[in-house]
PDB file of C-alpha atoms in Angstrom:
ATOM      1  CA  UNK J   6      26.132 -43.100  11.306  1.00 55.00           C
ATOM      2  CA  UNK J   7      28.619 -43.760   8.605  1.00 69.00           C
ATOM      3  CA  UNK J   8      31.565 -41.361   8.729  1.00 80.00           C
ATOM      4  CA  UNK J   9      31.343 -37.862   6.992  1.00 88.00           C
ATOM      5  CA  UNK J  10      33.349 -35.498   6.278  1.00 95.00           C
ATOM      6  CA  UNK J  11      32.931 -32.293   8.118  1.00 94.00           C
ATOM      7  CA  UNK J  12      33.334 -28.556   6.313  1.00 97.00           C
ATOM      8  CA  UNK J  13      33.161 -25.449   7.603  1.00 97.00           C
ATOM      9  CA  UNK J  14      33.133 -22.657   5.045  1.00 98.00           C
ATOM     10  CA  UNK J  15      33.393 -18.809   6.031  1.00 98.00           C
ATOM     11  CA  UNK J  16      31.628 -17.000   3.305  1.00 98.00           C
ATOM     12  CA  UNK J  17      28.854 -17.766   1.171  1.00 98.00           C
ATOM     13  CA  UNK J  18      30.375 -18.359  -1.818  1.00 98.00           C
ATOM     14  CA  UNK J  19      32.382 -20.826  -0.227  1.00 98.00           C
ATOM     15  CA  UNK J  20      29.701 -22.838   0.850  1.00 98.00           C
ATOM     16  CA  UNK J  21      28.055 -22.552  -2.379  1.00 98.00           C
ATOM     17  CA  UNK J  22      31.136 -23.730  -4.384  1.00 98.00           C
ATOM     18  CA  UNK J  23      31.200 -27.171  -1.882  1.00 98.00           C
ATOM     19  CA  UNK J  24      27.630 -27.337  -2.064  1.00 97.00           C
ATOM     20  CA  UNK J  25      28.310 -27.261  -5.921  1.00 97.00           C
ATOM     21  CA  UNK J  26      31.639 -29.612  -6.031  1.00 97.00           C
ATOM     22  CA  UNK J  27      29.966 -32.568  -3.731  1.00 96.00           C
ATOM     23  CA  UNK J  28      26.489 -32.255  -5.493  1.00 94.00           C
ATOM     24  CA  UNK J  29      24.262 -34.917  -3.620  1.00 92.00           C
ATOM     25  CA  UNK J  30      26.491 -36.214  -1.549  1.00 94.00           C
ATOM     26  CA  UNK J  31      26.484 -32.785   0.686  1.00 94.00           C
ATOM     27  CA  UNK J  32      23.678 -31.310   3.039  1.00 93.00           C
ATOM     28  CA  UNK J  33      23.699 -27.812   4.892  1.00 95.00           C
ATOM     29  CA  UNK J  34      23.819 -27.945   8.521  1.00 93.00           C
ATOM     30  CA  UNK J  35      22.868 -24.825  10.745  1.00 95.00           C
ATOM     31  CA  UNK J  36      21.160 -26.299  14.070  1.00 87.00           C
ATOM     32  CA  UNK J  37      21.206 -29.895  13.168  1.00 83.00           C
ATOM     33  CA  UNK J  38      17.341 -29.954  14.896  1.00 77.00           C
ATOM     34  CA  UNK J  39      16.248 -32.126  11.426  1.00 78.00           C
ATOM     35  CA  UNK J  40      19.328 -33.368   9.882  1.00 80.00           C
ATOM     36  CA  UNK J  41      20.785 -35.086  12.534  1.00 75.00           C
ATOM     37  CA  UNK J  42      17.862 -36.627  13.082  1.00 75.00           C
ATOM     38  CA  UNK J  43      17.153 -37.680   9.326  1.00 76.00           C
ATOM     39  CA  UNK J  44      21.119 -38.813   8.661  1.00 76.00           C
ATOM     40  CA  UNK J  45      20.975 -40.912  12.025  1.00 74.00           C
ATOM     41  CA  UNK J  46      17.902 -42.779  10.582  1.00 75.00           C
ATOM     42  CA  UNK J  47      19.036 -43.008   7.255  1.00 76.00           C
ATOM     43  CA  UNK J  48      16.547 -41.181   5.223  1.00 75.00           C
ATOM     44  CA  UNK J  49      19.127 -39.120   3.522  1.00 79.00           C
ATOM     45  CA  UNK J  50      22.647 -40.169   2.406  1.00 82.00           C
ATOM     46  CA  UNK J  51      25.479 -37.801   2.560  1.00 88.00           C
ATOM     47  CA  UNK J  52      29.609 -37.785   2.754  1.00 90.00           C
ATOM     48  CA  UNK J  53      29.889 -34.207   3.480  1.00 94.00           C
ATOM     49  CA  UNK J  54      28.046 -31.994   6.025  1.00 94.00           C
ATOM     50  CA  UNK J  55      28.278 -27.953   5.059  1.00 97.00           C
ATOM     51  CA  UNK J  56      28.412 -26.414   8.574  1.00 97.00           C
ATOM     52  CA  UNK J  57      27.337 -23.149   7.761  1.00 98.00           C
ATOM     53  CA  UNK J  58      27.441 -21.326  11.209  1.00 96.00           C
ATOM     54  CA  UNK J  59      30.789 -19.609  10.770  1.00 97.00           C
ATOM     55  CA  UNK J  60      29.466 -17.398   7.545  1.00 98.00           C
ATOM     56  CA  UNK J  61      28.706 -14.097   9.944  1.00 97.00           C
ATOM     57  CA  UNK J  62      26.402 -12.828   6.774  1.00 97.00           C
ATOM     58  CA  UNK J  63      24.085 -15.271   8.012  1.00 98.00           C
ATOM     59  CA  UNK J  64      23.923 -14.271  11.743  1.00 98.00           C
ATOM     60  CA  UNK J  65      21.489 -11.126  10.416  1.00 98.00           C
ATOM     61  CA  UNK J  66      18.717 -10.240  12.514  1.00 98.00           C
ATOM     62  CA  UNK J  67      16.552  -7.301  12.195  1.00 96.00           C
ATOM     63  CA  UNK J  68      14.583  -4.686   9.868  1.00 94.00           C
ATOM     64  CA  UNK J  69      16.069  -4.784   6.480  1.00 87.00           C
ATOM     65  CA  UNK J  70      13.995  -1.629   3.854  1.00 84.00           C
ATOM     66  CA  UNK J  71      10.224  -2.271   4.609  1.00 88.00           C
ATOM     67  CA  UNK J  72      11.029  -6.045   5.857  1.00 96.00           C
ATOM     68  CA  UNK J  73      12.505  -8.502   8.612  1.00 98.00           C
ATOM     69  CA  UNK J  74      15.278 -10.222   7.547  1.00 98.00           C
ATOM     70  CA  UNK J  75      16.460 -13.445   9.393  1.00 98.00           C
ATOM     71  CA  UNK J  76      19.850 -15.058   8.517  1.00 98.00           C
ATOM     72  CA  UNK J  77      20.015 -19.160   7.862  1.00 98.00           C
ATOM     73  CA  UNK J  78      21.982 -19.083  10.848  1.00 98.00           C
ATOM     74  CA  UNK J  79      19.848 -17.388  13.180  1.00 98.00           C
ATOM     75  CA  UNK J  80      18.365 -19.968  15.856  1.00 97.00           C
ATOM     76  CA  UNK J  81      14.488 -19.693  16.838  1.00 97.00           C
ATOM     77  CA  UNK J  82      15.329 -18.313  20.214  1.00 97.00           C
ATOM     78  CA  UNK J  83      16.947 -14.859  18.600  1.00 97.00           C
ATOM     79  CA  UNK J  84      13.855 -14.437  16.480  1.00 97.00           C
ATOM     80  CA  UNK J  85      11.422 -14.721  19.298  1.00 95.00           C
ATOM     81  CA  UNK J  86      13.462 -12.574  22.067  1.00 95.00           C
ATOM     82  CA  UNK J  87      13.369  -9.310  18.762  1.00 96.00           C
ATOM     83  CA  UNK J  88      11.298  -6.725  20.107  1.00 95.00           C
ATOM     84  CA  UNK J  89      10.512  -5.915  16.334  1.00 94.00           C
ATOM     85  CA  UNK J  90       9.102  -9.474  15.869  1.00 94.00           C
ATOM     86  CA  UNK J  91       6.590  -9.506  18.933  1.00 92.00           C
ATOM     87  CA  UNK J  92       5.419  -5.636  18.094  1.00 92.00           C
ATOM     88  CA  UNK J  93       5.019  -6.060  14.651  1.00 93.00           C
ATOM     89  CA  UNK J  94       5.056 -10.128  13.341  1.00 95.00           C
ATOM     90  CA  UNK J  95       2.950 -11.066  16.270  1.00 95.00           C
ATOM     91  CA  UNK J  96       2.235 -14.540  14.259  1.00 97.00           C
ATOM     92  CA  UNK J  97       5.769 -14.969  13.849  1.00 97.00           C
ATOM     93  CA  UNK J  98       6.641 -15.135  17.278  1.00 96.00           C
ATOM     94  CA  UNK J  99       3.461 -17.141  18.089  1.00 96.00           C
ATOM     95  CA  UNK J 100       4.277 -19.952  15.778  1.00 97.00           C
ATOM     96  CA  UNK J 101       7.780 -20.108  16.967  1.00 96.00           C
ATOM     97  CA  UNK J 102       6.639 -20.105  20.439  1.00 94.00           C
ATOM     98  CA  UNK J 103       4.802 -23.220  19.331  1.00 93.00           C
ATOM     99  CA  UNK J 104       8.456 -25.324  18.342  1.00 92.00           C
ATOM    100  CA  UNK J 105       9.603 -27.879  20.546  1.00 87.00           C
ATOM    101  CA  UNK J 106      10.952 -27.244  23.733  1.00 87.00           C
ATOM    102  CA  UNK J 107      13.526 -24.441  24.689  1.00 87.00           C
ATOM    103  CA  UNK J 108      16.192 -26.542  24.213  1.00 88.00           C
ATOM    104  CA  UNK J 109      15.275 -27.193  20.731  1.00 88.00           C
ATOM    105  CA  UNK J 110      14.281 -23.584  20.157  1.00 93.00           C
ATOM    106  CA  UNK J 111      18.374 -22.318  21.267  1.00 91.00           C
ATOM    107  CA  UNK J 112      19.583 -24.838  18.762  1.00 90.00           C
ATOM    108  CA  UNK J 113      17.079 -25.262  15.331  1.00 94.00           C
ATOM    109  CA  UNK J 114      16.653 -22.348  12.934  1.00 97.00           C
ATOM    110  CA  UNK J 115      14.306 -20.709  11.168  1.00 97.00           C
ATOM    111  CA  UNK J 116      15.319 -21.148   8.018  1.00 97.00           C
ATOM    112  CA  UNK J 117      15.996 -24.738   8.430  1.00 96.00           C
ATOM    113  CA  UNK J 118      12.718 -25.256   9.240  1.00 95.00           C
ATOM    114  CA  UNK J 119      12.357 -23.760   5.711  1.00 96.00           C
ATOM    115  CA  UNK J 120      14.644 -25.511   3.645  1.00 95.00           C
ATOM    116  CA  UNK J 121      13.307 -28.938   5.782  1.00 92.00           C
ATOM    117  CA  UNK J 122       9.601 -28.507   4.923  1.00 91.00           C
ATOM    118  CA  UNK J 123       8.345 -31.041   6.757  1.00 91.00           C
ATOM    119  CA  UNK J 124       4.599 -30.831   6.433  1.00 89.00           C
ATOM    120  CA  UNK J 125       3.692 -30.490  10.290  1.00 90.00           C
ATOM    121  CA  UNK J 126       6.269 -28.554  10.470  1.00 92.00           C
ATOM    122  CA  UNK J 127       5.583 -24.532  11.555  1.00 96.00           C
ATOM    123  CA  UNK J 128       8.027 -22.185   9.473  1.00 97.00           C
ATOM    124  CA  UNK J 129       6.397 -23.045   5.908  1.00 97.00           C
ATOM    125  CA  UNK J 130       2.932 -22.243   7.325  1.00 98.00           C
ATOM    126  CA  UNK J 131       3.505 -19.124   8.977  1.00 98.00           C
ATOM    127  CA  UNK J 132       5.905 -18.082   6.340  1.00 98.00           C
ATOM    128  CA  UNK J 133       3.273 -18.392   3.683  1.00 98.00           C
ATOM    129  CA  UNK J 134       0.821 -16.554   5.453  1.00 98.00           C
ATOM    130  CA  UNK J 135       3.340 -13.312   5.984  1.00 98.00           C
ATOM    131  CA  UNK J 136       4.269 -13.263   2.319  1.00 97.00           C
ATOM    132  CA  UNK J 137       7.542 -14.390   3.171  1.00 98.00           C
ATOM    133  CA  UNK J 138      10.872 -14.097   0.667  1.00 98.00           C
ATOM    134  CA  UNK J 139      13.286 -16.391   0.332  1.00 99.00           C
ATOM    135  CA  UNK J 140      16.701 -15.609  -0.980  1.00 99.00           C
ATOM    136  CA  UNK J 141      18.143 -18.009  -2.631  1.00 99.00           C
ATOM    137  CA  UNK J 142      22.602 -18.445  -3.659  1.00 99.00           C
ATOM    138  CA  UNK J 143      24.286 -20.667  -5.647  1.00 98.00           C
ATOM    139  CA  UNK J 144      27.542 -20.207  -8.008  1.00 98.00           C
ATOM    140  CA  UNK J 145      25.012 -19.360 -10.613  1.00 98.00           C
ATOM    141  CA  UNK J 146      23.783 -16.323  -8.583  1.00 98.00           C
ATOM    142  CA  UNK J 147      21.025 -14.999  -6.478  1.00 98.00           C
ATOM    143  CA  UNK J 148      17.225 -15.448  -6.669  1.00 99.00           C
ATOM    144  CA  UNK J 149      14.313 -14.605  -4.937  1.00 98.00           C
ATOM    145  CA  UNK J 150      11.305 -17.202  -4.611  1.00 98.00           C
ATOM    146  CA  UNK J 151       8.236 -16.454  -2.448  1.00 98.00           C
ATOM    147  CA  UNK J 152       7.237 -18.600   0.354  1.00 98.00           C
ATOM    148  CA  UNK J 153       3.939 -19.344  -1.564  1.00 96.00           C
ATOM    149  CA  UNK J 154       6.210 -20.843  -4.820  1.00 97.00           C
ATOM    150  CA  UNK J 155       8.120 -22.895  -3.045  1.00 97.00           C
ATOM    151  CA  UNK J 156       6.521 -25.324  -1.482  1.00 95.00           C
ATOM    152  CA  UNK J 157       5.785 -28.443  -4.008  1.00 90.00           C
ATOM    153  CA  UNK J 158       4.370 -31.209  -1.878  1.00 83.00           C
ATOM    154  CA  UNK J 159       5.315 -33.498   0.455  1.00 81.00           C
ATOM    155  CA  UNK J 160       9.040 -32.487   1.744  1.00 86.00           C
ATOM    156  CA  UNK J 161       9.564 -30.961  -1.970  1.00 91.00           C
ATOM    157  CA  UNK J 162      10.666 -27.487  -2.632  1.00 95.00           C
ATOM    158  CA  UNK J 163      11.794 -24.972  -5.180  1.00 96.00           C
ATOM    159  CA  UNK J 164      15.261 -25.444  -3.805  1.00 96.00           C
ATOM    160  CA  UNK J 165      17.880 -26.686  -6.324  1.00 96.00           C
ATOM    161  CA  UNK J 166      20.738 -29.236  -5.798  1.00 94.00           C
ATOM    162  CA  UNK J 167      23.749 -26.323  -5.092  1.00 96.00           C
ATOM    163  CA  UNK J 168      21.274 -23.828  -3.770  1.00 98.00           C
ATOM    164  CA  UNK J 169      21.176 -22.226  -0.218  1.00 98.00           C
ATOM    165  CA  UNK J 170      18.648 -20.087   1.549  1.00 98.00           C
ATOM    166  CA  UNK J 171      20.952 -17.461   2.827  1.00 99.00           C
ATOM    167  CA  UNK J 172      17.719 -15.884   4.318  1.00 99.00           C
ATOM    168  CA  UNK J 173      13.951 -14.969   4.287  1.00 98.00           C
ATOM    169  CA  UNK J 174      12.829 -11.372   4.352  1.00 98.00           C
ATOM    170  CA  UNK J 175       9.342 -10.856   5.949  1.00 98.00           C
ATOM    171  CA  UNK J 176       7.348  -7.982   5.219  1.00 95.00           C
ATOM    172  CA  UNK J 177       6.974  -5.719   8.443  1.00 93.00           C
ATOM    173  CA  UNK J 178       3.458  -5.590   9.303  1.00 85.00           C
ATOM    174  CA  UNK J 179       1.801  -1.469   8.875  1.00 82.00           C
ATOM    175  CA  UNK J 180      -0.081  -0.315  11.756  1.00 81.00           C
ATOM    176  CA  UNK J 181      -3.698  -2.082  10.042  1.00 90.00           C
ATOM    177  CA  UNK J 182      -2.059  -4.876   9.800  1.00 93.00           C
ATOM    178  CA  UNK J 183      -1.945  -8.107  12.021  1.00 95.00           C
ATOM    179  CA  UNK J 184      -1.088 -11.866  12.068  1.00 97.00           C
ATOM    180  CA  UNK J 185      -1.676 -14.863  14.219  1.00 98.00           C
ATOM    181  CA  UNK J 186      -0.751 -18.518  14.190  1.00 98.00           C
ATOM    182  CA  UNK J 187      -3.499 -21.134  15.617  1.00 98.00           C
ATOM    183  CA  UNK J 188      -2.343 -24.543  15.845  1.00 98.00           C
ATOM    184  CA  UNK J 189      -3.667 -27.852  17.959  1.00 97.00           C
ATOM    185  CA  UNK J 190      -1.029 -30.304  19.698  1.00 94.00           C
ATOM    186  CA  UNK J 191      -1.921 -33.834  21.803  1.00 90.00           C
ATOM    187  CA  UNK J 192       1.127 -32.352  24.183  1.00 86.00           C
ATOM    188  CA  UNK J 193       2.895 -29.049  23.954  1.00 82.00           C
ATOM    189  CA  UNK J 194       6.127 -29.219  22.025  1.00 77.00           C
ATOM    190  CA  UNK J 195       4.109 -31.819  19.329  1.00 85.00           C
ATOM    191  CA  UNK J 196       4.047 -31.174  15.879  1.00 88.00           C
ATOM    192  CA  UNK J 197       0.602 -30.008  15.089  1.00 95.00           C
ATOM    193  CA  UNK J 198      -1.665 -32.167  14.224  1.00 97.00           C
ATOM    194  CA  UNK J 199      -3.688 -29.113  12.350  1.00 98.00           C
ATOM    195  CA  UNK J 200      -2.331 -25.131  12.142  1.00 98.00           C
ATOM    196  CA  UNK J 201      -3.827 -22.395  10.604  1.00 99.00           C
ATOM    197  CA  UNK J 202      -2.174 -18.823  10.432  1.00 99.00           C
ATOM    198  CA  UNK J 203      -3.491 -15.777   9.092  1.00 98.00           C
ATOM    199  CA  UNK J 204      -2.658 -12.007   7.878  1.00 98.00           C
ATOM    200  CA  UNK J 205      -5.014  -9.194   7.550  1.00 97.00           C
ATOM    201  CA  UNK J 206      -5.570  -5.488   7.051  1.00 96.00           C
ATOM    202  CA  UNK J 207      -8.398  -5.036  10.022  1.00 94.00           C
ATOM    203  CA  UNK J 208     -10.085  -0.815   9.937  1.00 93.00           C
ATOM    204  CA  UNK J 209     -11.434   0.411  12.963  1.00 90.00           C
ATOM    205  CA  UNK J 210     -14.416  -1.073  12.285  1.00 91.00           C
ATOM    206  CA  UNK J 211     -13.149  -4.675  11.919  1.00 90.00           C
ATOM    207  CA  UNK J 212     -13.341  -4.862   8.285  1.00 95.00           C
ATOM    208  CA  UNK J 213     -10.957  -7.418   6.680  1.00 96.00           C
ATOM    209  CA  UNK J 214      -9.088  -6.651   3.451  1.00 96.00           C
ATOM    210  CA  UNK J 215      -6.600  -8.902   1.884  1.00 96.00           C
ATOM    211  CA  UNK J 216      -6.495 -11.826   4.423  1.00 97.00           C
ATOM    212  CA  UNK J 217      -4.215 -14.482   4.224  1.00 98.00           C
ATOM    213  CA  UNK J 218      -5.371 -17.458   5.493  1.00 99.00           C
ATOM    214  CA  UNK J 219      -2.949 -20.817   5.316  1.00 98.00           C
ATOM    215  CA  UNK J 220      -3.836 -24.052   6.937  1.00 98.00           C
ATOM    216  CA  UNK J 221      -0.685 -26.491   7.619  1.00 97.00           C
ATOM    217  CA  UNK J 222       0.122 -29.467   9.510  1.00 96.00           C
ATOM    218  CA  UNK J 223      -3.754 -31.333   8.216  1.00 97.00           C
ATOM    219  CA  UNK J 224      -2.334 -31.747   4.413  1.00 96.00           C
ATOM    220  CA  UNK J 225       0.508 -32.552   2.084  1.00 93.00           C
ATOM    221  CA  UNK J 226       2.387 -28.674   3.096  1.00 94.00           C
ATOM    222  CA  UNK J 227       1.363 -24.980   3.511  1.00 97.00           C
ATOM    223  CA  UNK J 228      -2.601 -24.402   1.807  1.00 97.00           C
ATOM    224  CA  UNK J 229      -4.138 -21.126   1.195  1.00 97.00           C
ATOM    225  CA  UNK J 230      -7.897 -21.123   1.674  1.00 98.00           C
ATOM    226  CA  UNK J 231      -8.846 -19.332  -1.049  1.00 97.00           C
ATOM    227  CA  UNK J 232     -12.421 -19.875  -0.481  1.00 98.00           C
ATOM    228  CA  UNK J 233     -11.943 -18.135   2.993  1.00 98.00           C
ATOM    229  CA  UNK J 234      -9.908 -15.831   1.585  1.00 98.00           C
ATOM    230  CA  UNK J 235     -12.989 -14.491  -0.505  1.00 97.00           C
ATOM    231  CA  UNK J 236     -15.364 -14.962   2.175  1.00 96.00           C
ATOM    232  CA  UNK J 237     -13.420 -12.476   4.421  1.00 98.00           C
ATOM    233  CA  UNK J 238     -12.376 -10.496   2.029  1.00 97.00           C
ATOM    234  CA  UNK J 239     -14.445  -6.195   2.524  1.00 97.00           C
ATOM    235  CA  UNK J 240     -16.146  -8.405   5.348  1.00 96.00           C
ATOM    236  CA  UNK J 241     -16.656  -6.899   8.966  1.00 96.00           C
ATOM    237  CA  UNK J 242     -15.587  -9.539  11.451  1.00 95.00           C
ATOM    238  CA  UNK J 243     -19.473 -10.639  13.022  1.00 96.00           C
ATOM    239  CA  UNK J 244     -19.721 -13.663  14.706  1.00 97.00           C
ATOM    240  CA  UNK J 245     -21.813 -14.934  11.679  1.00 97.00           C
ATOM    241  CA  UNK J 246     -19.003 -14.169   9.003  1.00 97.00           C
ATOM    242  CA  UNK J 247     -17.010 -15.872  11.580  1.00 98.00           C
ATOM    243  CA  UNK J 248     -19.097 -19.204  11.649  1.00 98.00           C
ATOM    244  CA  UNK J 249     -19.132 -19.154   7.768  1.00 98.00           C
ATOM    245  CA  UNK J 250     -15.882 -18.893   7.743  1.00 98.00           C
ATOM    246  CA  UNK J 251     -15.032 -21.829   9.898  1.00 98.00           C
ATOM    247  CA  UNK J 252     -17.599 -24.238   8.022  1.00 98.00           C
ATOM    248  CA  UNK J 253     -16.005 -23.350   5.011  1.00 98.00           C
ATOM    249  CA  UNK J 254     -12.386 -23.829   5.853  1.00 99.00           C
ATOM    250  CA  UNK J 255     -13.599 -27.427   6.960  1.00 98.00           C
ATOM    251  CA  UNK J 256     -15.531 -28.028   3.946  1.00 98.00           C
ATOM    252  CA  UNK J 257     -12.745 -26.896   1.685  1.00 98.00           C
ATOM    253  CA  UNK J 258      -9.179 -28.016   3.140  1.00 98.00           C
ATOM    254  CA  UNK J 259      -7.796 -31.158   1.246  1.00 96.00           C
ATOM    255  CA  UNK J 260      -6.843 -32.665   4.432  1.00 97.00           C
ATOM    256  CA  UNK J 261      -4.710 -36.478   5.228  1.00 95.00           C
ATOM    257  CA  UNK J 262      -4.939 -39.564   6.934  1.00 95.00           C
ATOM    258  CA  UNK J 263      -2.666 -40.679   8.596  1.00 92.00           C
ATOM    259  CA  UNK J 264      -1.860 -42.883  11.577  1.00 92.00           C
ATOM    260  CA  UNK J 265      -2.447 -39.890  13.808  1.00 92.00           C
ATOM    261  CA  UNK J 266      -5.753 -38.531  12.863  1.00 96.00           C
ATOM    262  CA  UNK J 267      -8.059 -39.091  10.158  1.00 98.00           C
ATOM    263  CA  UNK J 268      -8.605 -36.609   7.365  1.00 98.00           C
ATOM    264  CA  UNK J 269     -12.285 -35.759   8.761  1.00 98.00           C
ATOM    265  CA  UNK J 270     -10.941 -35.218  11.989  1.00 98.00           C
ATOM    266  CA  UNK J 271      -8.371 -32.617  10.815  1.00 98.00           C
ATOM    267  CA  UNK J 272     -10.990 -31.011   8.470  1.00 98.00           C
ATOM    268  CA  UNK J 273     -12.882 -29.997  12.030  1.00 99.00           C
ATOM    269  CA  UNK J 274      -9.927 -28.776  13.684  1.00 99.00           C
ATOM    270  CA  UNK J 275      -9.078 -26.833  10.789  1.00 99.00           C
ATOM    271  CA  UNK J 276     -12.442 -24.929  10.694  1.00 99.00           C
ATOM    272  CA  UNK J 277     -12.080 -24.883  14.860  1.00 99.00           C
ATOM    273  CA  UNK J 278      -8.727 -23.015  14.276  1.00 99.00           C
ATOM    274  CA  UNK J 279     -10.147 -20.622  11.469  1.00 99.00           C
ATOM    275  CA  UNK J 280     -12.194 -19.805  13.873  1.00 98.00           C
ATOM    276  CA  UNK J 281     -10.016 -19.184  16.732  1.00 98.00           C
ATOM    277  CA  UNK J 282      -7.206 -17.004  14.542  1.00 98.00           C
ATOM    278  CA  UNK J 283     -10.165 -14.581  13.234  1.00 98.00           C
ATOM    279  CA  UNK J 284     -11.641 -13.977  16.799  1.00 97.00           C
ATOM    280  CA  UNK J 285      -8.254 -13.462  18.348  1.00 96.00           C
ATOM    281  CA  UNK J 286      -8.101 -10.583  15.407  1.00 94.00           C
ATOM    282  CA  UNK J 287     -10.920  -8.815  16.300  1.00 88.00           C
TER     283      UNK J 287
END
């Protein structure tokens, strides 16, 4: 690695201002689980690293209003250990549980997993599928951008040169409501070769209304499923809507090659883990 010069700000607006003064030449670092890797193999140039780990603003954890809100600087470890994730983000916690090793889990961060969107990565899938927030600073101001709106593609986002996610607000589930995160691995601590995570209001009687359904991992970033979407939608969870279900998530995700799997391949484990997150629902 080339030298770089290291900066350690201790507000936000400091970090935005050197984000803003070194333009391309400066990258954010919270755990370093991605961009160490990525500046050691030279797929991203930079003279100054942004430490932000010192802002305390970004060390929030916990129910914000009607929401979760998680800090940039909050590792994965934090997130999966909060009582309010496991009771009421169950799909949170399981696609965290899913991230490396322990090791990596004390060190990487949510939100860089975020900002990174790597397409096997898990944050951007899961996120999508809770309806996720991200909030958004630069010396221009705040914004707001859903997790649905940001993703562009392959390792593109919504995310301006200058720009930081100071942190993602998820919404806190109601007592209807539930999530899960379904992904398939050749070893534990992989990235996924396929992941699909869902959201639902289930009644008593196992009626779905407004699912979510996102498929990651198989294509170019975070996909809804529309067409299972509308399948599920007013439907009571049978073992038939199930099937249907599956066969049409396979039929209908835009899935990759690559030199991992082929895109048929991923199509079936996409439909295998539709149908694993809707009977771990019901």
């Amino acid at each position: 690695m080339k030298p770089i010069t290291y900066l350690e700000p201790e507000t936000v607006d400091e970090a935005c201002e050197q984000l803003d003064r070194h333009g391309h030449d400066a990258v954010v670092l919270a755990g370093g689980q991605s961009l160490l890797q990525i500046l050691k193999r030279r797929l991203v140039q930079a003279d100054y690293v942004v430490d932000i780990t010192a802002i305390d603003d970004l060390h929030e954890l916990g129910k914000s209003d009607e929401s979760f809100r998680i800090g940039a600087a909050v590792p994965y470890v934090d997130i999966v250990q909060h009582p309010v994730a496991r009771s009421q983000i169950p799909g949170l916690a399981e696609a965290i549980e899913t991230i490396g090793d322990h090791q990596i889990r004390c060190r990487g961060t949510f939100v860089g997993g975020i900002a990174h969107a790597d397409p096997q990565g898990d944050p951007p899938i899961i996120a999508t599928a809770l309806d996720a927030e991200f909030h958004i600073a630069s010396v221009d101001g705040t914004r707001t951008v859903s997790a649905s709106e940001f993703y562009a593609g392959l390792f593109e986002t919504d995310l301006n040169q200058g720009e930081l996610i100071t942190h993602v607000e998820v919404p806190l589930s109601e007592d209807n409501e539930i999530s899960t995160y379904q992904s398939f691995t050749r070893r534990m601590g992989d990235y996924a070769i396929a992941a699909v995570a869902l959201s639902t209001s289930l009644s008593n009687d196992e009626t779905m209304t407004d699912p979510r359904v996102v498929v990651g991992a198989a294509t170019h970033g975070p996909t809804r499923l529309s067409s299972v979407e509308d399948s599920l939608d007013d439907s009571v969870l049978t073992d038939d809507i199930i099937d249907e279900a599956a066969e049409t998530a396979r039929e209908n995700v835009d899935a990759t090659d690559d030199e991992v799997a082929t895109a048929a391949y991923k199509s079936h484990l996409v439909g295998e883990l539709t149908r694993d997150a809707l009977e771990s629902v019901r």
